[in-house]
Amino acid sequence: MSGILAGKRVLVTGVLTESSIAFHTARLAQEQGAELLLTAYPRPSLTERVAQALPRPVKVVPLDVSDEQQLAGLSDTVKAELGGLDGVVHSIGFAPQDALGGNFLSTPFSSVATAMHVSAFSLKSLTTACLPLLGERGGAVVGLTFDARFAWPQYDWMGPAKAALEATSRYLARQLGEYGIRCNLVAAGPVGSIAAKSIPGFPELAKVWDERAPLSWELTDPEPAGRGVVALLSDWFPKTTGEIVHVDGGLHAIGA
């Protein structure tokens, strides 16, 4: 099969619904020739059902990125299913409800710690769990962020968690270059996924794009962000690492 990911073996996390960036990344990756393995949490059956809409059948394995035991066995699982690994997609983020929606000053550290662990530290833990395979011939790790340079309304502690994710990606790029592994992020504009809709006040946040993005932005179209992820997984960015590619209609460049 031809395509920019022909012959690539890619692990994709975060496929929960057809409206997610992760799903469209998986679809595009298959269309571009990749062989996939999906991970799922907390309900593998949900991901298995959604995966039926992909162009080709794909195996789904359970993975809780905060579970050290599951992470320890991930490399063996991937090896058994794919035979090796060329790319990892990190599409994982979570914060308890009391860490969102205007509760920034009152959020307890336990909730902040959960947001940081699942949304930021998991990039490191997922990458190192896959390192035995990625290190064989190099590869690419691509994560998804929401521009953490700014304080967004209602986003609260997910903002610092994304800032930590972005810093973690840069440090991974620094540490893993010697293995030929690139680590980059796509900063996507808002998409009307289940994860986004769980943020109180999401419509207020999304309205910013209607008013200020130079290129029209569709909340219902995750494909542009998926294309960015697939491009970074490919060999078309062989010397790009530690980068954040904005796929947000250009809003990041606009001051007022």
PDB file of C-alpha atoms in Angstrom:
ATOM      1  CA  MET A   1       0.000   0.000   0.000  1.00  0.00           C
ATOM      2  CA  SER A   2       1.322   3.446  -0.942  1.00  0.00           C
ATOM      3  CA  GLY A   3       1.156   6.572   1.193  1.00  0.00           C
ATOM      4  CA  ILE A   4       3.392   8.645   3.433  1.00  0.00           C
ATOM      5  CA  LEU A   5       3.067   6.080   6.234  1.00  0.00           C
ATOM      6  CA  ALA A   6       3.511   2.989   4.068  1.00  0.00           C
ATOM      7  CA  GLY A   7       5.246   0.287   6.100  1.00  0.00           C
ATOM      8  CA  LYS A   8       4.894   2.216   9.375  1.00  0.00           C
ATOM      9  CA  ARG A   9       3.565   0.593  12.529  1.00  0.00           C
ATOM     10  CA  VAL A  10       1.769   3.067  14.772  1.00  0.00           C
ATOM     11  CA  LEU A  11       0.236   2.925  18.251  1.00  0.00           C
ATOM     12  CA  VAL A  12      -2.719   5.299  18.649  1.00  0.00           C
ATOM     13  CA  THR A  13      -4.268   6.226  22.000  1.00  0.00           C
ATOM     14  CA  GLY A  14      -7.476   8.112  22.714  1.00  0.00           C
ATOM     15  CA  VAL A  15      -9.899   6.800  20.079  1.00  0.00           C
ATOM     16  CA  LEU A  16     -13.215   7.213  21.909  1.00  0.00           C
ATOM     17  CA  THR A  17     -15.630   8.603  19.324  1.00  0.00           C
ATOM     18  CA  GLU A  18     -15.695   9.312  15.602  1.00  0.00           C
ATOM     19  CA  SER A  19     -15.619  13.017  16.461  1.00  0.00           C
ATOM     20  CA  SER A  20     -12.198  12.776  18.106  1.00  0.00           C
ATOM     21  CA  ILE A  21      -8.916  13.885  16.571  1.00  0.00           C
ATOM     22  CA  ALA A  22      -7.489  10.484  17.509  1.00  0.00           C
ATOM     23  CA  PHE A  23     -10.090   8.676  15.387  1.00  0.00           C
ATOM     24  CA  HIS A  24      -9.380  10.825  12.349  1.00  0.00           C
ATOM     25  CA  THR A  25      -5.662  10.399  12.894  1.00  0.00           C
ATOM     26  CA  ALA A  26      -6.151   6.624  12.897  1.00  0.00           C
ATOM     27  CA  ARG A  27      -8.300   6.770   9.762  1.00  0.00           C
ATOM     28  CA  LEU A  28      -5.842   8.949   7.879  1.00  0.00           C
ATOM     29  CA  ALA A  29      -2.891   6.847   9.042  1.00  0.00           C
ATOM     30  CA  GLN A  30      -4.528   3.724   7.637  1.00  0.00           C
ATOM     31  CA  GLU A  31      -5.320   5.509   4.392  1.00  0.00           C
ATOM     32  CA  GLN A  32      -1.651   6.488   4.186  1.00  0.00           C
ATOM     33  CA  GLY A  33      -0.492   2.899   4.583  1.00  0.00           C
ATOM     34  CA  ALA A  34       0.141   2.467   8.314  1.00  0.00           C
ATOM     35  CA  GLU A  35      -0.576  -0.648  10.331  1.00  0.00           C
ATOM     36  CA  LEU A  36      -2.244   0.329  13.611  1.00  0.00           C
ATOM     37  CA  LEU A  37      -2.778  -0.820  17.156  1.00  0.00           C
ATOM     38  CA  LEU A  38      -5.241   1.120  19.317  1.00  0.00           C
ATOM     39  CA  THR A  39      -5.242   1.430  23.095  1.00  0.00           C
ATOM     40  CA  ALA A  40      -8.370   2.056  25.135  1.00  0.00           C
ATOM     41  CA  TYR A  41      -9.360   3.283  28.597  1.00  0.00           C
ATOM     42  CA  PRO A  42     -11.604   2.937  30.508  1.00  0.00           C
ATOM     43  CA  ARG A  43     -13.881   0.911  28.178  1.00  0.00           C
ATOM     44  CA  PRO A  44     -12.140  -1.070  25.420  1.00  0.00           C
ATOM     45  CA  SER A  45     -15.547  -2.155  24.112  1.00  0.00           C
ATOM     46  CA  LEU A  46     -16.338   1.479  23.264  1.00  0.00           C
ATOM     47  CA  THR A  47     -13.136   1.897  21.275  1.00  0.00           C
ATOM     48  CA  GLU A  48     -13.695  -1.450  19.552  1.00  0.00           C
ATOM     49  CA  ARG A  49     -17.133  -0.290  18.438  1.00  0.00           C
ATOM     50  CA  VAL A  50     -15.816   3.040  17.121  1.00  0.00           C
ATOM     51  CA  ALA A  51     -12.891   1.290  15.402  1.00  0.00           C
ATOM     52  CA  GLN A  52     -15.342  -0.569  13.200  1.00  0.00           C
ATOM     53  CA  ALA A  53     -15.731   2.667  11.242  1.00  0.00           C
ATOM     54  CA  LEU A  54     -12.046   2.664  10.275  1.00  0.00           C
ATOM     55  CA  PRO A  55     -11.070   1.618   6.745  1.00  0.00           C
ATOM     56  CA  ARG A  56      -9.500  -1.643   7.943  1.00  0.00           C
ATOM     57  CA  PRO A  57      -9.913  -3.847  11.044  1.00  0.00           C
ATOM     58  CA  VAL A  58      -7.608  -2.988  13.931  1.00  0.00           C
ATOM     59  CA  LYS A  59      -6.840  -4.610  17.273  1.00  0.00           C
ATOM     60  CA  VAL A  60      -7.661  -2.740  20.489  1.00  0.00           C
ATOM     61  CA  VAL A  61      -5.739  -3.356  23.727  1.00  0.00           C
ATOM     62  CA  PRO A  62      -6.556  -1.921  27.173  1.00  0.00           C
ATOM     63  CA  LEU A  63      -4.115   0.634  28.587  1.00  0.00           C
ATOM     64  CA  ASP A  64      -4.346   2.879  31.625  1.00  0.00           C
ATOM     65  CA  VAL A  65      -1.341   5.217  31.331  1.00  0.00           C
ATOM     66  CA  SER A  66      -1.338   5.740  35.097  1.00  0.00           C
ATOM     67  CA  ASP A  67      -0.919   1.996  35.717  1.00  0.00           C
ATOM     68  CA  GLU A  68       2.765   1.084  35.902  1.00  0.00           C
ATOM     69  CA  GLN A  69       2.051  -2.626  35.512  1.00  0.00           C
ATOM     70  CA  GLN A  70       0.154  -2.125  32.263  1.00  0.00           C
ATOM     71  CA  LEU A  71       2.862   0.181  30.955  1.00  0.00           C
ATOM     72  CA  ALA A  72       5.523  -2.388  31.790  1.00  0.00           C
ATOM     73  CA  GLY A  73       3.819  -4.948  29.559  1.00  0.00           C
ATOM     74  CA  LEU A  74       3.031  -2.585  26.683  1.00  0.00           C
ATOM     75  CA  SER A  75       6.196  -3.185  24.671  1.00  0.00           C
ATOM     76  CA  ASP A  76       5.633  -6.943  24.642  1.00  0.00           C
ATOM     77  CA  THR A  77       1.995  -6.456  23.631  1.00  0.00           C
ATOM     78  CA  VAL A  78       2.910  -4.160  20.746  1.00  0.00           C
ATOM     79  CA  LYS A  79       5.700  -6.505  19.648  1.00  0.00           C
ATOM     80  CA  ALA A  80       3.272  -9.417  19.547  1.00  0.00           C
ATOM     81  CA  GLU A  81       0.661  -7.489  17.548  1.00  0.00           C
ATOM     82  CA  LEU A  82       2.757  -5.353  15.186  1.00  0.00           C
ATOM     83  CA  GLY A  83       6.217  -6.890  15.287  1.00  0.00           C
ATOM     84  CA  GLY A  84       7.782  -3.503  15.943  1.00  0.00           C
ATOM     85  CA  LEU A  85       6.911   0.184  16.237  1.00  0.00           C
ATOM     86  CA  ASP A  86       7.586   3.345  14.232  1.00  0.00           C
ATOM     87  CA  GLY A  87       5.197   5.852  15.761  1.00  0.00           C
ATOM     88  CA  VAL A  88       3.145   6.688  18.846  1.00  0.00           C
ATOM     89  CA  VAL A  89       0.181   9.059  19.050  1.00  0.00           C
ATOM     90  CA  HIS A  90      -0.513  10.513  22.490  1.00  0.00           C
ATOM     91  CA  SER A  91      -4.102  11.753  22.587  1.00  0.00           C
ATOM     92  CA  ILE A  92      -4.732  11.570  26.318  1.00  0.00           C
ATOM     93  CA  GLY A  93      -5.968  14.221  28.697  1.00  0.00           C
ATOM     94  CA  PHE A  94      -8.100  14.329  31.803  1.00  0.00           C
ATOM     95  CA  ALA A  95      -8.837  16.632  34.705  1.00  0.00           C
ATOM     96  CA  PRO A  96     -11.430  16.126  37.456  1.00  0.00           C
ATOM     97  CA  GLN A  97     -14.433  18.425  37.207  1.00  0.00           C
ATOM     98  CA  ASP A  98     -13.294  20.499  40.179  1.00  0.00           C
ATOM     99  CA  ALA A  99     -10.157  21.416  38.203  1.00  0.00           C
ATOM    100  CA  LEU A 100     -12.214  23.032  35.421  1.00  0.00           C
ATOM    101  CA  GLY A 101     -14.951  25.600  34.916  1.00  0.00           C
ATOM    102  CA  GLY A 102     -13.688  28.533  36.960  1.00  0.00           C
ATOM    103  CA  ASN A 103     -12.424  26.620  39.986  1.00  0.00           C
ATOM    104  CA  PHE A 104      -8.749  27.481  39.524  1.00  0.00           C
ATOM    105  CA  LEU A 105      -8.285  29.099  42.950  1.00  0.00           C
ATOM    106  CA  SER A 106     -10.133  26.389  44.864  1.00  0.00           C
ATOM    107  CA  THR A 107      -8.973  23.195  43.126  1.00  0.00           C
ATOM    108  CA  PRO A 108      -7.299  20.798  45.596  1.00  0.00           C
ATOM    109  CA  PHE A 109      -3.841  19.478  44.788  1.00  0.00           C
ATOM    110  CA  SER A 110      -5.145  15.933  44.510  1.00  0.00           C
ATOM    111  CA  SER A 111      -7.149  16.971  41.444  1.00  0.00           C
ATOM    112  CA  VAL A 112      -4.254  18.986  40.038  1.00  0.00           C
ATOM    113  CA  ALA A 113      -1.987  15.967  40.494  1.00  0.00           C
ATOM    114  CA  THR A 114      -4.429  13.759  38.590  1.00  0.00           C
ATOM    115  CA  ALA A 115      -4.567  16.237  35.717  1.00  0.00           C
ATOM    116  CA  MET A 116      -0.766  16.464  35.568  1.00  0.00           C
ATOM    117  CA  HIS A 117      -0.255  12.700  35.779  1.00  0.00           C
ATOM    118  CA  VAL A 118      -2.766  11.725  33.110  1.00  0.00           C
ATOM    119  CA  SER A 119      -2.361  14.703  30.774  1.00  0.00           C
ATOM    120  CA  ALA A 120       1.386  15.440  30.936  1.00  0.00           C
ATOM    121  CA  PHE A 121       3.506  12.814  32.694  1.00  0.00           C
ATOM    122  CA  SER A 122       1.798  10.132  30.598  1.00  0.00           C
ATOM    123  CA  LEU A 123       3.625  11.422  27.513  1.00  0.00           C
ATOM    124  CA  LYS A 124       6.889  10.436  29.169  1.00  0.00           C
ATOM    125  CA  SER A 125       5.609   7.169  30.600  1.00  0.00           C
ATOM    126  CA  LEU A 126       3.978   6.086  27.327  1.00  0.00           C
ATOM    127  CA  THR A 127       7.082   6.980  25.338  1.00  0.00           C
ATOM    128  CA  THR A 128       9.490   5.181  27.641  1.00  0.00           C
ATOM    129  CA  ALA A 129       7.194   2.140  27.694  1.00  0.00           C
ATOM    130  CA  CYS A 130       7.522   2.027  23.896  1.00  0.00           C
ATOM    131  CA  LEU A 131      11.237   2.897  23.841  1.00  0.00           C
ATOM    132  CA  PRO A 132      12.484  -0.708  23.465  1.00  0.00           C
ATOM    133  CA  LEU A 133      10.667  -0.862  20.117  1.00  0.00           C
ATOM    134  CA  LEU A 134      11.013   2.753  18.946  1.00  0.00           C
ATOM    135  CA  GLY A 135      14.727   2.620  19.672  1.00  0.00           C
ATOM    136  CA  GLU A 136      15.282  -0.233  17.221  1.00  0.00           C
ATOM    137  CA  ARG A 137      15.260   2.020  14.156  1.00  0.00           C
ATOM    138  CA  GLY A 138      13.993   5.390  15.372  1.00  0.00           C
ATOM    139  CA  GLY A 139      10.520   6.801  14.982  1.00  0.00           C
ATOM    140  CA  ALA A 140       8.121   9.547  15.930  1.00  0.00           C
ATOM    141  CA  VAL A 141       6.038  10.432  18.969  1.00  0.00           C
ATOM    142  CA  VAL A 142       3.263  12.959  18.348  1.00  0.00           C
ATOM    143  CA  GLY A 143       0.995  14.384  21.032  1.00  0.00           C
ATOM    144  CA  LEU A 144      -1.947  16.769  21.052  1.00  0.00           C
ATOM    145  CA  THR A 145      -2.010  20.017  22.992  1.00  0.00           C
ATOM    146  CA  PHE A 146      -4.136  23.149  23.328  1.00  0.00           C
ATOM    147  CA  ASP A 147      -1.893  26.205  23.092  1.00  0.00           C
ATOM    148  CA  ALA A 148      -0.637  26.597  26.659  1.00  0.00           C
ATOM    149  CA  ARG A 149       0.905  30.039  26.199  1.00  0.00           C
ATOM    150  CA  PHE A 150      -2.405  31.593  27.174  1.00  0.00           C
ATOM    151  CA  ALA A 151      -4.880  31.414  30.057  1.00  0.00           C
ATOM    152  CA  TRP A 152      -8.151  30.268  28.501  1.00  0.00           C
ATOM    153  CA  PRO A 153     -11.606  30.821  30.051  1.00  0.00           C
ATOM    154  CA  GLN A 154     -12.934  27.804  31.965  1.00  0.00           C
ATOM    155  CA  TYR A 155      -9.866  25.681  31.091  1.00  0.00           C
ATOM    156  CA  ASP A 156      -8.278  26.214  34.501  1.00  0.00           C
ATOM    157  CA  TRP A 157      -5.832  23.464  35.550  1.00  0.00           C
ATOM    158  CA  MET A 158      -5.854  21.792  32.164  1.00  0.00           C
ATOM    159  CA  GLY A 159      -3.887  24.852  31.039  1.00  0.00           C
ATOM    160  CA  PRO A 160      -0.918  24.211  33.358  1.00  0.00           C
ATOM    161  CA  ALA A 161      -1.240  20.494  32.545  1.00  0.00           C
ATOM    162  CA  LYS A 162      -0.888  21.263  28.834  1.00  0.00           C
ATOM    163  CA  ALA A 163       2.036  23.574  29.597  1.00  0.00           C
ATOM    164  CA  ALA A 164       3.676  20.661  31.396  1.00  0.00           C
ATOM    165  CA  LEU A 165       2.907  18.430  28.398  1.00  0.00           C
ATOM    166  CA  GLU A 166       4.614  20.896  26.080  1.00  0.00           C
ATOM    167  CA  ALA A 167       7.706  21.104  28.291  1.00  0.00           C
ATOM    168  CA  THR A 168       7.770  17.310  28.605  1.00  0.00           C
ATOM    169  CA  SER A 169       7.759  16.992  24.811  1.00  0.00           C
ATOM    170  CA  ARG A 170      10.785  19.295  24.534  1.00  0.00           C
ATOM    171  CA  TYR A 171      12.710  17.329  27.144  1.00  0.00           C
ATOM    172  CA  LEU A 172      11.831  14.053  25.442  1.00  0.00           C
ATOM    173  CA  ALA A 173      13.089  15.509  22.170  1.00  0.00           C
ATOM    174  CA  ARG A 174      16.356  16.388  23.897  1.00  0.00           C
ATOM    175  CA  GLN A 175      16.774  12.980  25.501  1.00  0.00           C
ATOM    176  CA  LEU A 176      15.646  10.748  22.647  1.00  0.00           C
ATOM    177  CA  GLY A 177      17.398  12.326  19.676  1.00  0.00           C
ATOM    178  CA  GLU A 178      20.307   9.936  20.098  1.00  0.00           C
ATOM    179  CA  TYR A 179      17.891   7.071  19.394  1.00  0.00           C
ATOM    180  CA  GLY A 180      16.599   8.729  16.227  1.00  0.00           C
ATOM    181  CA  ILE A 181      13.252   9.405  17.907  1.00  0.00           C
ATOM    182  CA  ARG A 182      11.443  12.665  17.193  1.00  0.00           C
ATOM    183  CA  CYS A 183       8.891  14.086  19.647  1.00  0.00           C
ATOM    184  CA  ASN A 184       6.489  16.795  18.510  1.00  0.00           C
ATOM    185  CA  LEU A 185       3.049  18.171  19.347  1.00  0.00           C
ATOM    186  CA  VAL A 186       0.096  19.428  17.345  1.00  0.00           C
ATOM    187  CA  ALA A 187      -1.653  22.404  18.962  1.00  0.00           C
ATOM    188  CA  ALA A 188      -5.172  21.965  17.642  1.00  0.00           C
ATOM    189  CA  GLY A 189      -8.035  24.383  17.699  1.00  0.00           C
ATOM    190  CA  PRO A 190     -11.170  23.360  19.595  1.00  0.00           C
ATOM    191  CA  VAL A 191     -13.075  20.330  18.337  1.00  0.00           C
ATOM    192  CA  GLY A 192     -16.534  19.349  19.567  1.00  0.00           C
ATOM    193  CA  SER A 193     -15.472  15.970  20.954  1.00  0.00           C
ATOM    194  CA  ILE A 194     -16.714  14.336  24.151  1.00  0.00           C
ATOM    195  CA  ALA A 195     -13.537  15.490  25.940  1.00  0.00           C
ATOM    196  CA  ALA A 196     -14.098  19.097  24.872  1.00  0.00           C
ATOM    197  CA  LYS A 197     -17.764  19.077  25.808  1.00  0.00           C
ATOM    198  CA  SER A 198     -16.837  17.964  29.324  1.00  0.00           C
ATOM    199  CA  ILE A 199     -15.226  21.391  29.846  1.00  0.00           C
ATOM    200  CA  PRO A 200     -17.759  23.757  31.443  1.00  0.00           C
ATOM    201  CA  GLY A 201     -18.172  26.839  29.290  1.00  0.00           C
ATOM    202  CA  PHE A 202     -16.734  25.194  26.171  1.00  0.00           C
ATOM    203  CA  PRO A 203     -18.985  27.214  23.817  1.00  0.00           C
ATOM    204  CA  GLU A 204     -17.510  30.426  25.259  1.00  0.00           C
ATOM    205  CA  LEU A 205     -14.016  29.109  24.549  1.00  0.00           C
ATOM    206  CA  ALA A 206     -14.867  27.971  21.039  1.00  0.00           C
ATOM    207  CA  LYS A 207     -16.439  31.327  20.193  1.00  0.00           C
ATOM    208  CA  VAL A 208     -12.966  32.899  20.177  1.00  0.00           C
ATOM    209  CA  TRP A 209     -12.197  30.988  16.961  1.00  0.00           C
ATOM    210  CA  ASP A 210     -15.324  32.283  15.219  1.00  0.00           C
ATOM    211  CA  GLU A 211     -14.267  35.841  15.978  1.00  0.00           C
ATOM    212  CA  ARG A 212     -10.482  35.794  15.479  1.00  0.00           C
ATOM    213  CA  ALA A 213      -9.133  32.880  13.433  1.00  0.00           C
ATOM    214  CA  PRO A 214      -7.860  34.099  10.013  1.00  0.00           C
ATOM    215  CA  LEU A 215      -8.871  30.786   8.413  1.00  0.00           C
ATOM    216  CA  SER A 216     -12.396  29.575   9.019  1.00  0.00           C
ATOM    217  CA  TRP A 217     -12.474  26.961  11.769  1.00  0.00           C
ATOM    218  CA  GLU A 218     -15.033  24.167  11.996  1.00  0.00           C
ATOM    219  CA  LEU A 219     -15.681  22.664  15.422  1.00  0.00           C
ATOM    220  CA  THR A 220     -17.107  19.604  13.722  1.00  0.00           C
ATOM    221  CA  ASP A 221     -14.031  18.882  11.574  1.00  0.00           C
ATOM    222  CA  PRO A 222     -11.143  17.128  13.374  1.00  0.00           C
ATOM    223  CA  GLU A 223      -9.476  16.116  10.098  1.00  0.00           C
ATOM    224  CA  PRO A 224      -7.070  19.091   9.777  1.00  0.00           C
ATOM    225  CA  ALA A 225      -5.519  18.267  13.164  1.00  0.00           C
ATOM    226  CA  GLY A 226      -5.384  14.583  12.216  1.00  0.00           C
ATOM    227  CA  ARG A 227      -3.530  15.485   9.043  1.00  0.00           C
ATOM    228  CA  GLY A 228      -0.985  17.403  11.093  1.00  0.00           C
ATOM    229  CA  VAL A 229      -0.382  14.388  13.321  1.00  0.00           C
ATOM    230  CA  VAL A 230       0.015  12.043  10.348  1.00  0.00           C
ATOM    231  CA  ALA A 231       2.458  14.423   8.682  1.00  0.00           C
ATOM    232  CA  LEU A 232       4.636  14.507  11.806  1.00  0.00           C
ATOM    233  CA  LEU A 233       4.551  10.704  12.013  1.00  0.00           C
ATOM    234  CA  SER A 234       5.870  10.485   8.477  1.00  0.00           C
ATOM    235  CA  ASP A 235       9.405  10.787   7.111  1.00  0.00           C
ATOM    236  CA  TRP A 236       8.575  14.195   5.649  1.00  0.00           C
ATOM    237  CA  PHE A 237       9.780  15.811   8.905  1.00  0.00           C
ATOM    238  CA  PRO A 238      13.034  13.882   9.415  1.00  0.00           C
ATOM    239  CA  LYS A 239      14.859  16.629  11.331  1.00  0.00           C
ATOM    240  CA  THR A 240      11.972  18.226  13.229  1.00  0.00           C
ATOM    241  CA  THR A 241      11.718  17.530  16.943  1.00  0.00           C
ATOM    242  CA  GLY A 242      10.697  19.447  20.041  1.00  0.00           C
ATOM    243  CA  GLU A 243       8.286  21.402  17.841  1.00  0.00           C
ATOM    244  CA  ILE A 244       4.673  22.487  18.328  1.00  0.00           C
ATOM    245  CA  VAL A 245       2.795  22.696  15.040  1.00  0.00           C
ATOM    246  CA  HIS A 246      -0.323  24.831  15.255  1.00  0.00           C
ATOM    247  CA  VAL A 247      -3.372  23.531  13.418  1.00  0.00           C
ATOM    248  CA  ASP A 248      -5.806  26.148  14.666  1.00  0.00           C
ATOM    249  CA  GLY A 249      -6.848  28.255  11.714  1.00  0.00           C
ATOM    250  CA  GLY A 250      -4.000  30.653  12.489  1.00  0.00           C
ATOM    251  CA  LEU A 251      -5.458  32.047  15.703  1.00  0.00           C
ATOM    252  CA  HIS A 252      -2.150  31.568  17.541  1.00  0.00           C
ATOM    253  CA  ALA A 253      -0.615  34.323  15.379  1.00  0.00           C
ATOM    254  CA  ILE A 254      -3.305  36.939  16.006  1.00  0.00           C
ATOM    255  CA  GLY A 255      -2.992  39.442  18.840  1.00  0.00           C
ATOM    256  CA  ALA A 256      -6.304  41.266  18.608  1.00  0.00           C
TER     257      ALA A 256
END
